[in-house]
Amino acid sequence: MSNAVRTEEIAVRWLLRRSEDGWSHADQQALDAWLEESAEHKVAYWRLEMGWRAVGRMAALRSPPSPAAANDRNAIRRWWPAAATASAALLLAPVIWRATQSTAARPTLYATAVGGHEDVPLADGTRIELNTRTQLRASIAYDRRQVWLDRGEAYFDVAHDVRRPFVINAGPKRITVLGTKFSVRRDGDQVEVAVVEGRVRVEDVEQPVRSAKSTSVLTRGDMIIGQGGSTIAAPRSIDAVDADLAWRDGKLNFDQITLADAANEFNRYNIKQLEIVGDTRSIRIGGSFEARNIEVFAQLLHRTYDLKVDNRGDTISISQ
């Protein structure tokens, strides 16, 4: 699908949604945010809006369906809005059909390489930050919002929409929100969710019937780690959650973790890999480090712990 066609389909969904009852200030803010993203968005939306209004004006000028109703101004008022809507729907039917059919069938793919970091704005006003080596697919349709996190880590700032809950499918877990800020990390069937603001619901995908055992509701500062069908909830301070999200600023914050675990984190962000040898793996460290500067981290280990550093091309070996 070309970018122009996709933009047109999103504009149609906004136009139809705005014509419904219940249009809120939050909806208007989300639409304004989408329009401000590019001139193409504005042109597509305004062109369709003008077409919609033009059809409405033409319908208003037509004669009412019967002579008896011709002199009945109230009948005219009742008749022409419905005719205008029907005419506009016929005019835009091909585009509407594409918008409702193709978007759900073909989610948009977003991905980052090792060490990559990308900001992704979605059509509903939601913004996603992708961490290193992350792949996800997003489908923002008229009646639903879904994301599939295939691998990696992402931070979500979800636009509030009561009518369309935002659902993230991450392997064995399903995360559902209305509007909040949180992160999701997936390594195979291990999923970690940390909430910065609001509330999210985490469920086991394979659980046939929702139960208290298979569902967790997280609020600000909460974190869970799931492995397959097992889940551990760990209430934490918001400062601890912020520390886990230091990657958004290109940092890694460690609080007395083993050197082996620290190396695993660095290896997520770099082509060159750390190799920790022998008893050195159990040394505990803390501090804040540049995630993509693995050589500096190795030199700090040498100076602080008098460890041996052997730089061998694509590998840095650390030993006592």
PDB file of C-alpha atoms in Angstrom:
ATOM      1  CA  MET A   1       0.000   0.000   0.000  1.00  0.00           C
ATOM      2  CA  SER A   2       1.403   3.436  -0.933  1.00  0.00           C
ATOM      3  CA  ASN A   3       1.841   6.150   1.681  1.00  0.00           C
ATOM      4  CA  ALA A   4      -0.719   8.342  -0.119  1.00  0.00           C
ATOM      5  CA  VAL A   5      -3.405   5.633  -0.022  1.00  0.00           C
ATOM      6  CA  ARG A   6      -2.675   4.844   3.620  1.00  0.00           C
ATOM      7  CA  THR A   7      -2.905   8.543   4.541  1.00  0.00           C
ATOM      8  CA  GLU A   8      -6.231   8.830   2.703  1.00  0.00           C
ATOM      9  CA  GLU A   9      -7.650   5.824   4.556  1.00  0.00           C
ATOM     10  CA  ILE A  10      -6.627   7.237   7.943  1.00  0.00           C
ATOM     11  CA  ALA A  11      -8.200  10.598   6.997  1.00  0.00           C
ATOM     12  CA  VAL A  12     -11.478   8.833   6.156  1.00  0.00           C
ATOM     13  CA  ARG A  13     -11.511   7.082   9.545  1.00  0.00           C
ATOM     14  CA  TRP A  14     -10.977  10.401  11.315  1.00  0.00           C
ATOM     15  CA  LEU A  15     -13.741  12.045   9.270  1.00  0.00           C
ATOM     16  CA  LEU A  16     -16.238   9.272  10.003  1.00  0.00           C
ATOM     17  CA  ARG A  17     -15.340   9.159  13.666  1.00  0.00           C
ATOM     18  CA  ARG A  18     -15.747  12.911  14.023  1.00  0.00           C
ATOM     19  CA  SER A  19     -19.282  12.686  12.607  1.00  0.00           C
ATOM     20  CA  GLU A  20     -20.368  10.344  15.421  1.00  0.00           C
ATOM     21  CA  ASP A  21     -21.785  11.289  18.801  1.00  0.00           C
ATOM     22  CA  GLY A  22     -19.374  11.400  21.703  1.00  0.00           C
ATOM     23  CA  TRP A  23     -16.537  13.289  19.982  1.00  0.00           C
ATOM     24  CA  SER A  24     -14.391  14.500  22.897  1.00  0.00           C
ATOM     25  CA  HIS A  25     -11.667  17.053  23.561  1.00  0.00           C
ATOM     26  CA  ALA A  26      -9.157  14.189  23.711  1.00  0.00           C
ATOM     27  CA  ASP A  27     -10.357  13.005  20.283  1.00  0.00           C
ATOM     28  CA  GLN A  28      -9.838  16.506  18.885  1.00  0.00           C
ATOM     29  CA  GLN A  29      -6.337  16.669  20.358  1.00  0.00           C
ATOM     30  CA  ALA A  30      -5.455  13.324  18.766  1.00  0.00           C
ATOM     31  CA  LEU A  31      -6.772  14.499  15.390  1.00  0.00           C
ATOM     32  CA  ASP A  32      -4.862  17.789  15.667  1.00  0.00           C
ATOM     33  CA  ALA A  33      -1.672  15.879  16.499  1.00  0.00           C
ATOM     34  CA  TRP A  34      -2.100  13.687  13.415  1.00  0.00           C
ATOM     35  CA  LEU A  35      -2.777  16.706  11.186  1.00  0.00           C
ATOM     36  CA  GLU A  36       0.358  18.457  12.464  1.00  0.00           C
ATOM     37  CA  GLU A  37       2.579  15.497  11.593  1.00  0.00           C
ATOM     38  CA  SER A  38       2.740  16.458   7.899  1.00  0.00           C
ATOM     39  CA  ALA A  39       1.245  18.628   5.183  1.00  0.00           C
ATOM     40  CA  GLU A  40       0.059  15.450   3.412  1.00  0.00           C
ATOM     41  CA  HIS A  41      -2.159  14.607   6.392  1.00  0.00           C
ATOM     42  CA  LYS A  42      -3.765  18.058   6.312  1.00  0.00           C
ATOM     43  CA  VAL A  43      -4.334  18.006   2.549  1.00  0.00           C
ATOM     44  CA  ALA A  44      -5.916  14.533   2.621  1.00  0.00           C
ATOM     45  CA  TYR A  45      -8.227  15.352   5.520  1.00  0.00           C
ATOM     46  CA  TRP A  46      -9.292  18.793   4.291  1.00  0.00           C
ATOM     47  CA  ARG A  47      -9.937  17.493   0.758  1.00  0.00           C
ATOM     48  CA  LEU A  48     -12.205  14.720   2.023  1.00  0.00           C
ATOM     49  CA  GLU A  49     -13.922  17.074   4.461  1.00  0.00           C
ATOM     50  CA  MET A  50     -14.656  19.536   1.658  1.00  0.00           C
ATOM     51  CA  GLY A  51     -16.050  16.686  -0.471  1.00  0.00           C
ATOM     52  CA  TRP A  52     -18.272  15.591   2.398  1.00  0.00           C
ATOM     53  CA  ARG A  53     -19.623  19.116   2.869  1.00  0.00           C
ATOM     54  CA  ALA A  54     -20.133  19.605  -0.864  1.00  0.00           C
ATOM     55  CA  VAL A  55     -22.248  16.459  -1.094  1.00  0.00           C
ATOM     56  CA  GLY A  56     -24.235  17.688   1.915  1.00  0.00           C
ATOM     57  CA  ARG A  57     -24.929  21.007   0.201  1.00  0.00           C
ATOM     58  CA  MET A  58     -26.022  19.283  -2.998  1.00  0.00           C
ATOM     59  CA  ALA A  59     -28.389  17.042  -1.063  1.00  0.00           C
ATOM     60  CA  ALA A  60     -29.847  20.059   0.693  1.00  0.00           C
ATOM     61  CA  LEU A  61     -30.667  21.706  -2.630  1.00  0.00           C
ATOM     62  CA  ARG A  62     -32.517  18.708  -4.007  1.00  0.00           C
ATOM     63  CA  SER A  63     -36.313  18.616  -3.983  1.00  0.00           C
ATOM     64  CA  PRO A  64     -37.867  16.625  -1.154  1.00  0.00           C
ATOM     65  CA  PRO A  65     -39.164  13.184  -2.134  1.00  0.00           C
ATOM     66  CA  SER A  66     -42.865  14.185  -2.351  1.00  0.00           C
ATOM     67  CA  PRO A  67     -44.827  17.365  -3.293  1.00  0.00           C
ATOM     68  CA  ALA A  68     -46.623  17.251   0.033  1.00  0.00           C
ATOM     69  CA  ALA A  69     -43.352  17.620   1.843  1.00  0.00           C
ATOM     70  CA  ALA A  70     -42.192  20.505  -0.342  1.00  0.00           C
ATOM     71  CA  ASN A  71     -43.933  23.096   1.800  1.00  0.00           C
ATOM     72  CA  ASP A  72     -42.991  21.445   5.070  1.00  0.00           C
ATOM     73  CA  ARG A  73     -39.786  23.103   6.290  1.00  0.00           C
ATOM     74  CA  ASN A  74     -39.553  20.739   9.220  1.00  0.00           C
ATOM     75  CA  ALA A  75     -39.668  17.767   6.856  1.00  0.00           C
ATOM     76  CA  ILE A  76     -36.860  19.276   4.828  1.00  0.00           C
ATOM     77  CA  ARG A  77     -34.773  19.703   7.941  1.00  0.00           C
ATOM     78  CA  ARG A  78     -35.404  16.079   8.850  1.00  0.00           C
ATOM     79  CA  TRP A  79     -34.692  14.743   5.358  1.00  0.00           C
ATOM     80  CA  TRP A  80     -31.617  16.446   3.949  1.00  0.00           C
ATOM     81  CA  PRO A  81     -28.999  15.527   6.627  1.00  0.00           C
ATOM     82  CA  ALA A  82     -29.787  11.838   6.129  1.00  0.00           C
ATOM     83  CA  ALA A  83     -29.610  12.244   2.359  1.00  0.00           C
ATOM     84  CA  ALA A  84     -26.329  14.121   2.621  1.00  0.00           C
ATOM     85  CA  THR A  85     -24.806  11.437   4.788  1.00  0.00           C
ATOM     86  CA  ALA A  86     -25.985   8.662   2.488  1.00  0.00           C
ATOM     87  CA  SER A  87     -24.699  10.475  -0.607  1.00  0.00           C
ATOM     88  CA  ALA A  88     -21.332  11.155   0.985  1.00  0.00           C
ATOM     89  CA  ALA A  89     -21.057   7.540   2.095  1.00  0.00           C
ATOM     90  CA  LEU A  90     -21.660   6.400  -1.494  1.00  0.00           C
ATOM     91  CA  LEU A  91     -19.114   8.885  -2.803  1.00  0.00           C
ATOM     92  CA  LEU A  92     -16.437   7.723  -0.365  1.00  0.00           C
ATOM     93  CA  ALA A  93     -17.430   4.046  -0.292  1.00  0.00           C
ATOM     94  CA  PRO A  94     -14.331   2.715  -2.122  1.00  0.00           C
ATOM     95  CA  VAL A  95     -11.985   4.550   0.227  1.00  0.00           C
ATOM     96  CA  ILE A  96     -14.001   3.580   3.300  1.00  0.00           C
ATOM     97  CA  TRP A  97     -13.967  -0.064   2.233  1.00  0.00           C
ATOM     98  CA  ARG A  98     -10.177  -0.004   1.859  1.00  0.00           C
ATOM     99  CA  ALA A  99      -9.795   1.725   5.210  1.00  0.00           C
ATOM    100  CA  THR A 100     -11.866  -0.844   7.083  1.00  0.00           C
ATOM    101  CA  GLN A 101     -10.511  -3.887   5.256  1.00  0.00           C
ATOM    102  CA  SER A 102      -6.821  -3.363   4.553  1.00  0.00           C
ATOM    103  CA  THR A 103      -5.655  -1.698   7.766  1.00  0.00           C
ATOM    104  CA  ALA A 104      -6.642  -4.583  10.013  1.00  0.00           C
ATOM    105  CA  ALA A 105      -5.294  -7.137   7.539  1.00  0.00           C
ATOM    106  CA  ARG A 106      -1.901  -5.504   6.999  1.00  0.00           C
ATOM    107  CA  PRO A 107      -0.415  -3.982  10.150  1.00  0.00           C
ATOM    108  CA  THR A 108       2.465  -1.534   9.711  1.00  0.00           C
ATOM    109  CA  LEU A 109       5.884  -2.942  10.610  1.00  0.00           C
ATOM    110  CA  TYR A 110       8.409  -0.945  12.652  1.00  0.00           C
ATOM    111  CA  ALA A 111      11.883  -2.193  13.557  1.00  0.00           C
ATOM    112  CA  THR A 112      15.256  -1.056  14.885  1.00  0.00           C
ATOM    113  CA  ALA A 113      18.705  -2.588  14.445  1.00  0.00           C
ATOM    114  CA  VAL A 114      21.172  -3.366  17.253  1.00  0.00           C
ATOM    115  CA  GLY A 115      21.781  -0.075  19.068  1.00  0.00           C
ATOM    116  CA  GLY A 116      18.836   1.585  17.308  1.00  0.00           C
ATOM    117  CA  HIS A 117      16.271   3.935  18.852  1.00  0.00           C
ATOM    118  CA  GLU A 118      13.209   5.214  17.004  1.00  0.00           C
ATOM    119  CA  ASP A 119      10.156   7.344  17.843  1.00  0.00           C
ATOM    120  CA  VAL A 120       6.938   6.118  16.182  1.00  0.00           C
ATOM    121  CA  PRO A 121       3.789   8.317  16.114  1.00  0.00           C
ATOM    122  CA  LEU A 122       0.540   6.435  15.420  1.00  0.00           C
ATOM    123  CA  ALA A 123      -2.586   7.788  13.761  1.00  0.00           C
ATOM    124  CA  ASP A 124      -4.612   7.825  17.000  1.00  0.00           C
ATOM    125  CA  GLY A 125      -2.142  10.126  18.785  1.00  0.00           C
ATOM    126  CA  THR A 126      -0.268   7.307  20.552  1.00  0.00           C
ATOM    127  CA  ARG A 127       3.531   7.536  20.537  1.00  0.00           C
ATOM    128  CA  ILE A 128       5.913   4.591  20.812  1.00  0.00           C
ATOM    129  CA  GLU A 129       9.664   4.584  21.439  1.00  0.00           C
ATOM    130  CA  LEU A 130      11.479   1.530  20.134  1.00  0.00           C
ATOM    131  CA  ASN A 131      14.620   0.348  21.937  1.00  0.00           C
ATOM    132  CA  THR A 132      17.516  -1.622  20.459  1.00  0.00           C
ATOM    133  CA  ARG A 133      16.753  -4.576  18.138  1.00  0.00           C
ATOM    134  CA  THR A 134      13.012  -4.221  18.472  1.00  0.00           C
ATOM    135  CA  GLN A 135      10.309  -5.275  16.041  1.00  0.00           C
ATOM    136  CA  LEU A 136       6.606  -4.558  16.359  1.00  0.00           C
ATOM    137  CA  ARG A 137       3.543  -4.297  14.142  1.00  0.00           C
ATOM    138  CA  ALA A 138       0.771  -1.761  14.675  1.00  0.00           C
ATOM    139  CA  SER A 139      -2.804  -1.703  13.396  1.00  0.00           C
ATOM    140  CA  ILE A 140      -4.861   1.415  14.191  1.00  0.00           C
ATOM    141  CA  ALA A 141      -8.305   0.869  12.703  1.00  0.00           C
ATOM    142  CA  TYR A 142     -11.644   2.615  13.065  1.00  0.00           C
ATOM    143  CA  ASP A 143     -12.875   0.197  15.725  1.00  0.00           C
ATOM    144  CA  ARG A 144      -9.700  -1.241  17.251  1.00  0.00           C
ATOM    145  CA  ARG A 145      -6.068  -0.536  18.145  1.00  0.00           C
ATOM    146  CA  GLN A 146      -3.598  -3.419  18.259  1.00  0.00           C
ATOM    147  CA  VAL A 147       0.164  -3.891  18.471  1.00  0.00           C
ATOM    148  CA  TRP A 148       2.201  -7.081  18.204  1.00  0.00           C
ATOM    149  CA  LEU A 149       5.574  -6.902  19.930  1.00  0.00           C
ATOM    150  CA  ASP A 150       7.602  -9.571  18.155  1.00  0.00           C
ATOM    151  CA  ARG A 151      10.825  -8.874  20.028  1.00  0.00           C
ATOM    152  CA  GLY A 152      12.685  -6.198  21.955  1.00  0.00           C
ATOM    153  CA  GLU A 153      11.459  -3.334  24.112  1.00  0.00           C
ATOM    154  CA  ALA A 154       9.148  -0.366  23.616  1.00  0.00           C
ATOM    155  CA  TYR A 155       7.797   2.543  25.642  1.00  0.00           C
ATOM    156  CA  PHE A 156       4.141   3.425  25.027  1.00  0.00           C
ATOM    157  CA  ASP A 157       2.408   6.761  25.572  1.00  0.00           C
ATOM    158  CA  VAL A 158      -1.131   5.700  24.660  1.00  0.00           C
ATOM    159  CA  ALA A 159      -3.802   8.210  23.636  1.00  0.00           C
ATOM    160  CA  HIS A 160      -6.960   7.826  25.731  1.00  0.00           C
ATOM    161  CA  ASP A 161      -9.904   6.339  23.838  1.00  0.00           C
ATOM    162  CA  VAL A 162     -12.620   4.574  25.837  1.00  0.00           C
ATOM    163  CA  ARG A 163     -14.231   3.161  22.698  1.00  0.00           C
ATOM    164  CA  ARG A 164     -11.004   1.595  21.432  1.00  0.00           C
ATOM    165  CA  PRO A 165      -8.846  -0.084  24.090  1.00  0.00           C
ATOM    166  CA  PHE A 166      -5.191  -0.353  23.082  1.00  0.00           C
ATOM    167  CA  VAL A 167      -4.090  -4.015  23.030  1.00  0.00           C
ATOM    168  CA  ILE A 168      -0.477  -5.208  22.903  1.00  0.00           C
ATOM    169  CA  ASN A 169       0.152  -8.852  22.044  1.00  0.00           C
ATOM    170  CA  ALA A 170       3.538  -9.929  23.412  1.00  0.00           C
ATOM    171  CA  GLY A 171       3.974 -13.681  23.066  1.00  0.00           C
ATOM    172  CA  PRO A 172       2.185 -15.398  25.957  1.00  0.00           C
ATOM    173  CA  LYS A 173       0.889 -12.092  27.383  1.00  0.00           C
ATOM    174  CA  ARG A 174      -1.773  -9.598  26.318  1.00  0.00           C
ATOM    175  CA  ILE A 175      -1.609  -6.041  27.696  1.00  0.00           C
ATOM    176  CA  THR A 176      -4.752  -3.885  27.536  1.00  0.00           C
ATOM    177  CA  VAL A 177      -4.951  -0.144  28.291  1.00  0.00           C
ATOM    178  CA  LEU A 178      -7.203   2.844  27.698  1.00  0.00           C
ATOM    179  CA  GLY A 179      -4.603   5.585  28.041  1.00  0.00           C
ATOM    180  CA  THR A 180      -1.365   5.444  30.000  1.00  0.00           C
ATOM    181  CA  LYS A 181       2.447   5.362  29.874  1.00  0.00           C
ATOM    182  CA  PHE A 182       4.350   2.116  30.305  1.00  0.00           C
ATOM    183  CA  SER A 183       7.062  -0.107  28.828  1.00  0.00           C
ATOM    184  CA  VAL A 184       7.007  -3.679  27.556  1.00  0.00           C
ATOM    185  CA  ARG A 185      10.078  -5.829  27.000  1.00  0.00           C
ATOM    186  CA  ARG A 186       9.949  -9.210  25.293  1.00  0.00           C
ATOM    187  CA  ASP A 187      12.729 -11.803  25.082  1.00  0.00           C
ATOM    188  CA  GLY A 188      11.134 -14.900  23.558  1.00  0.00           C
ATOM    189  CA  ASP A 189       8.359 -15.991  25.940  1.00  0.00           C
ATOM    190  CA  GLN A 190       9.650 -13.773  28.769  1.00  0.00           C
ATOM    191  CA  VAL A 191       7.714 -10.511  29.036  1.00  0.00           C
ATOM    192  CA  GLU A 192       8.343  -7.600  31.395  1.00  0.00           C
ATOM    193  CA  VAL A 193       5.846  -4.753  31.906  1.00  0.00           C
ATOM    194  CA  ALA A 194       6.560  -1.572  33.928  1.00  0.00           C
ATOM    195  CA  VAL A 195       3.989   1.193  34.456  1.00  0.00           C
ATOM    196  CA  VAL A 196       4.958   4.859  34.638  1.00  0.00           C
ATOM    197  CA  GLU A 197       1.430   6.296  34.702  1.00  0.00           C
ATOM    198  CA  GLY A 198      -2.153   5.009  34.668  1.00  0.00           C
ATOM    199  CA  ARG A 199      -3.363   1.393  34.749  1.00  0.00           C
ATOM    200  CA  VAL A 200      -2.799  -1.610  32.501  1.00  0.00           C
ATOM    201  CA  ARG A 201      -4.231  -5.129  32.501  1.00  0.00           C
ATOM    202  CA  VAL A 202      -1.929  -8.064  31.747  1.00  0.00           C
ATOM    203  CA  GLU A 203      -3.469 -11.439  30.819  1.00  0.00           C
ATOM    204  CA  ASP A 204      -2.259 -14.879  29.827  1.00  0.00           C
ATOM    205  CA  VAL A 205      -3.181 -15.350  26.169  1.00  0.00           C
ATOM    206  CA  GLU A 206      -3.680 -19.120  26.424  1.00  0.00           C
ATOM    207  CA  GLN A 207      -5.885 -18.966  29.529  1.00  0.00           C
ATOM    208  CA  PRO A 208      -9.346 -20.118  28.285  1.00  0.00           C
ATOM    209  CA  VAL A 209     -11.283 -18.230  30.955  1.00  0.00           C
ATOM    210  CA  ARG A 210     -10.133 -15.003  32.571  1.00  0.00           C
ATOM    211  CA  SER A 211      -9.422 -15.447  36.264  1.00  0.00           C
ATOM    212  CA  ALA A 212      -7.637 -13.666  39.088  1.00  0.00           C
ATOM    213  CA  LYS A 213      -4.704 -16.035  38.628  1.00  0.00           C
ATOM    214  CA  SER A 214      -4.303 -15.252  34.941  1.00  0.00           C
ATOM    215  CA  THR A 215      -4.907 -11.476  35.101  1.00  0.00           C
ATOM    216  CA  SER A 216      -2.847  -8.721  36.751  1.00  0.00           C
ATOM    217  CA  VAL A 217      -3.800  -5.040  37.000  1.00  0.00           C
ATOM    218  CA  LEU A 218      -0.771  -2.757  37.286  1.00  0.00           C
ATOM    219  CA  THR A 219      -0.663   0.860  38.401  1.00  0.00           C
ATOM    220  CA  ARG A 220       2.040   3.537  38.676  1.00  0.00           C
ATOM    221  CA  GLY A 221       5.361   2.047  39.796  1.00  0.00           C
ATOM    222  CA  ASP A 222       4.275  -1.599  39.357  1.00  0.00           C
ATOM    223  CA  MET A 223       6.214  -4.157  37.372  1.00  0.00           C
ATOM    224  CA  ILE A 224       5.639  -7.772  36.404  1.00  0.00           C
ATOM    225  CA  ILE A 225       7.856 -10.374  34.787  1.00  0.00           C
ATOM    226  CA  GLY A 226       6.165 -13.262  32.996  1.00  0.00           C
ATOM    227  CA  GLN A 227       7.730 -16.466  31.717  1.00  0.00           C
ATOM    228  CA  GLY A 228       5.254 -18.456  29.663  1.00  0.00           C
ATOM    229  CA  GLY A 229       2.180 -18.955  31.863  1.00  0.00           C
ATOM    230  CA  SER A 230       3.960 -17.898  35.081  1.00  0.00           C
ATOM    231  CA  THR A 231       3.973 -14.306  36.341  1.00  0.00           C
ATOM    232  CA  ILE A 232       5.687 -12.517  39.220  1.00  0.00           C
ATOM    233  CA  ALA A 233       4.384  -9.087  40.276  1.00  0.00           C
ATOM    234  CA  ALA A 234       6.857  -6.707  41.912  1.00  0.00           C
ATOM    235  CA  PRO A 235       5.569  -3.378  43.273  1.00  0.00           C
ATOM    236  CA  ARG A 236       8.345  -0.822  42.873  1.00  0.00           C
ATOM    237  CA  SER A 237       8.910   2.899  43.294  1.00  0.00           C
ATOM    238  CA  ILE A 238       8.444   5.167  40.313  1.00  0.00           C
ATOM    239  CA  ASP A 239      12.154   6.065  40.617  1.00  0.00           C
ATOM    240  CA  ALA A 240      13.059   2.401  40.092  1.00  0.00           C
ATOM    241  CA  VAL A 241      10.833   2.225  37.024  1.00  0.00           C
ATOM    242  CA  ASP A 242      12.406   5.430  35.675  1.00  0.00           C
ATOM    243  CA  ALA A 243      15.841   3.868  36.161  1.00  0.00           C
ATOM    244  CA  ASP A 244      14.768   0.882  34.064  1.00  0.00           C
ATOM    245  CA  LEU A 245      13.733   3.313  31.328  1.00  0.00           C
ATOM    246  CA  ALA A 246      17.116   5.052  31.208  1.00  0.00           C
ATOM    247  CA  TRP A 247      17.557   3.528  27.737  1.00  0.00           C
ATOM    248  CA  ARG A 248      15.276   6.279  26.424  1.00  0.00           C
ATOM    249  CA  ASP A 249      18.216   8.645  27.111  1.00  0.00           C
ATOM    250  CA  GLY A 250      20.828   6.199  25.835  1.00  0.00           C
ATOM    251  CA  LYS A 251      21.826   5.087  29.347  1.00  0.00           C
ATOM    252  CA  LEU A 252      22.046   1.863  31.346  1.00  0.00           C
ATOM    253  CA  ASN A 253      21.537   2.207  35.108  1.00  0.00           C
ATOM    254  CA  PHE A 254      22.775  -0.665  37.293  1.00  0.00           C
ATOM    255  CA  ASP A 255      22.036  -1.095  41.002  1.00  0.00           C
ATOM    256  CA  GLN A 256      24.528  -3.673  42.291  1.00  0.00           C
ATOM    257  CA  ILE A 257      23.820  -6.316  39.660  1.00  0.00           C
ATOM    258  CA  THR A 258      26.303  -9.007  38.679  1.00  0.00           C
ATOM    259  CA  LEU A 259      28.855  -8.240  36.007  1.00  0.00           C
ATOM    260  CA  ALA A 260      27.424 -11.122  33.973  1.00  0.00           C
ATOM    261  CA  ASP A 261      23.979  -9.466  33.950  1.00  0.00           C
ATOM    262  CA  ALA A 262      25.502  -6.075  33.154  1.00  0.00           C
ATOM    263  CA  ALA A 263      27.352  -7.586  30.194  1.00  0.00           C
ATOM    264  CA  ASN A 264      24.114  -9.111  28.900  1.00  0.00           C
ATOM    265  CA  GLU A 265      22.510  -5.665  28.919  1.00  0.00           C
ATOM    266  CA  PHE A 266      25.436  -4.056  27.106  1.00  0.00           C
ATOM    267  CA  ASN A 267      25.392  -6.831  24.527  1.00  0.00           C
ATOM    268  CA  ARG A 268      21.822  -5.891  23.569  1.00  0.00           C
ATOM    269  CA  TYR A 269      23.027  -2.503  22.312  1.00  0.00           C
ATOM    270  CA  ASN A 270      26.335  -3.330  20.624  1.00  0.00           C
ATOM    271  CA  ILE A 271      27.668  -5.414  17.745  1.00  0.00           C
ATOM    272  CA  LYS A 272      30.864  -5.890  19.709  1.00  0.00           C
ATOM    273  CA  GLN A 273      30.109  -8.232  22.615  1.00  0.00           C
ATOM    274  CA  LEU A 274      31.349  -8.479  26.200  1.00  0.00           C
ATOM    275  CA  GLU A 275      32.547 -11.879  27.397  1.00  0.00           C
ATOM    276  CA  ILE A 276      32.898 -12.286  31.174  1.00  0.00           C
ATOM    277  CA  VAL A 277      35.213 -15.122  32.206  1.00  0.00           C
ATOM    278  CA  GLY A 278      35.255 -17.243  35.382  1.00  0.00           C
ATOM    279  CA  ASP A 279      34.542 -15.859  38.858  1.00  0.00           C
ATOM    280  CA  THR A 280      34.516 -12.352  37.393  1.00  0.00           C
ATOM    281  CA  ARG A 281      30.882 -13.006  36.447  1.00  0.00           C
ATOM    282  CA  SER A 282      29.711 -12.695  40.064  1.00  0.00           C
ATOM    283  CA  ILE A 283      31.264  -9.264  40.748  1.00  0.00           C
ATOM    284  CA  ARG A 284      28.541  -6.735  41.537  1.00  0.00           C
ATOM    285  CA  ILE A 285      28.548  -3.234  40.080  1.00  0.00           C
ATOM    286  CA  GLY A 286      26.411  -0.105  40.111  1.00  0.00           C
ATOM    287  CA  GLY A 287      26.329   3.170  38.199  1.00  0.00           C
ATOM    288  CA  SER A 288      25.119   4.874  35.053  1.00  0.00           C
ATOM    289  CA  PHE A 289      26.770   4.096  31.715  1.00  0.00           C
ATOM    290  CA  GLU A 290      26.475   4.980  28.022  1.00  0.00           C
ATOM    291  CA  ALA A 291      24.718   1.981  26.504  1.00  0.00           C
ATOM    292  CA  ARG A 292      26.569   2.173  23.187  1.00  0.00           C
ATOM    293  CA  ASN A 293      30.082   2.810  24.535  1.00  0.00           C
ATOM    294  CA  ILE A 294      31.172  -0.684  25.456  1.00  0.00           C
ATOM    295  CA  GLU A 295      34.900   0.140  25.283  1.00  0.00           C
ATOM    296  CA  VAL A 296      34.612   2.818  27.965  1.00  0.00           C
ATOM    297  CA  PHE A 297      32.728   0.397  30.210  1.00  0.00           C
ATOM    298  CA  ALA A 298      35.514  -2.186  29.789  1.00  0.00           C
ATOM    299  CA  GLN A 299      38.165   0.391  30.696  1.00  0.00           C
ATOM    300  CA  LEU A 300      36.234   1.432  33.799  1.00  0.00           C
ATOM    301  CA  LEU A 301      36.204  -2.215  34.908  1.00  0.00           C
ATOM    302  CA  HIS A 302      39.947  -2.358  34.417  1.00  0.00           C
ATOM    303  CA  ARG A 303      40.595   0.805  36.424  1.00  0.00           C
ATOM    304  CA  THR A 304      38.082   0.117  39.209  1.00  0.00           C
ATOM    305  CA  TYR A 305      38.477  -3.637  39.724  1.00  0.00           C
ATOM    306  CA  ASP A 306      41.906  -4.188  38.148  1.00  0.00           C
ATOM    307  CA  LEU A 307      40.368  -6.662  35.713  1.00  0.00           C
ATOM    308  CA  LYS A 308      42.087  -7.806  32.534  1.00  0.00           C
ATOM    309  CA  VAL A 309      40.628  -6.500  29.276  1.00  0.00           C
ATOM    310  CA  ASP A 310      41.360  -8.398  26.065  1.00  0.00           C
ATOM    311  CA  ASN A 311      39.973  -6.609  23.013  1.00  0.00           C
ATOM    312  CA  ARG A 312      39.696  -9.193  20.225  1.00  0.00           C
ATOM    313  CA  GLY A 313      37.886  -7.587  17.303  1.00  0.00           C
ATOM    314  CA  ASP A 314      34.187  -8.286  17.828  1.00  0.00           C
ATOM    315  CA  THR A 315      34.659  -9.451  21.436  1.00  0.00           C
ATOM    316  CA  ILE A 316      35.989  -7.860  24.617  1.00  0.00           C
ATOM    317  CA  SER A 317      36.966 -10.492  27.152  1.00  0.00           C
ATOM    318  CA  ILE A 318      36.979  -9.509  30.851  1.00  0.00           C
ATOM    319  CA  SER A 319      38.800 -11.686  33.380  1.00  0.00           C
ATOM    320  CA  GLN A 320      40.718 -11.510  36.670  1.00  0.00           C
TER     321      GLN A 320
END
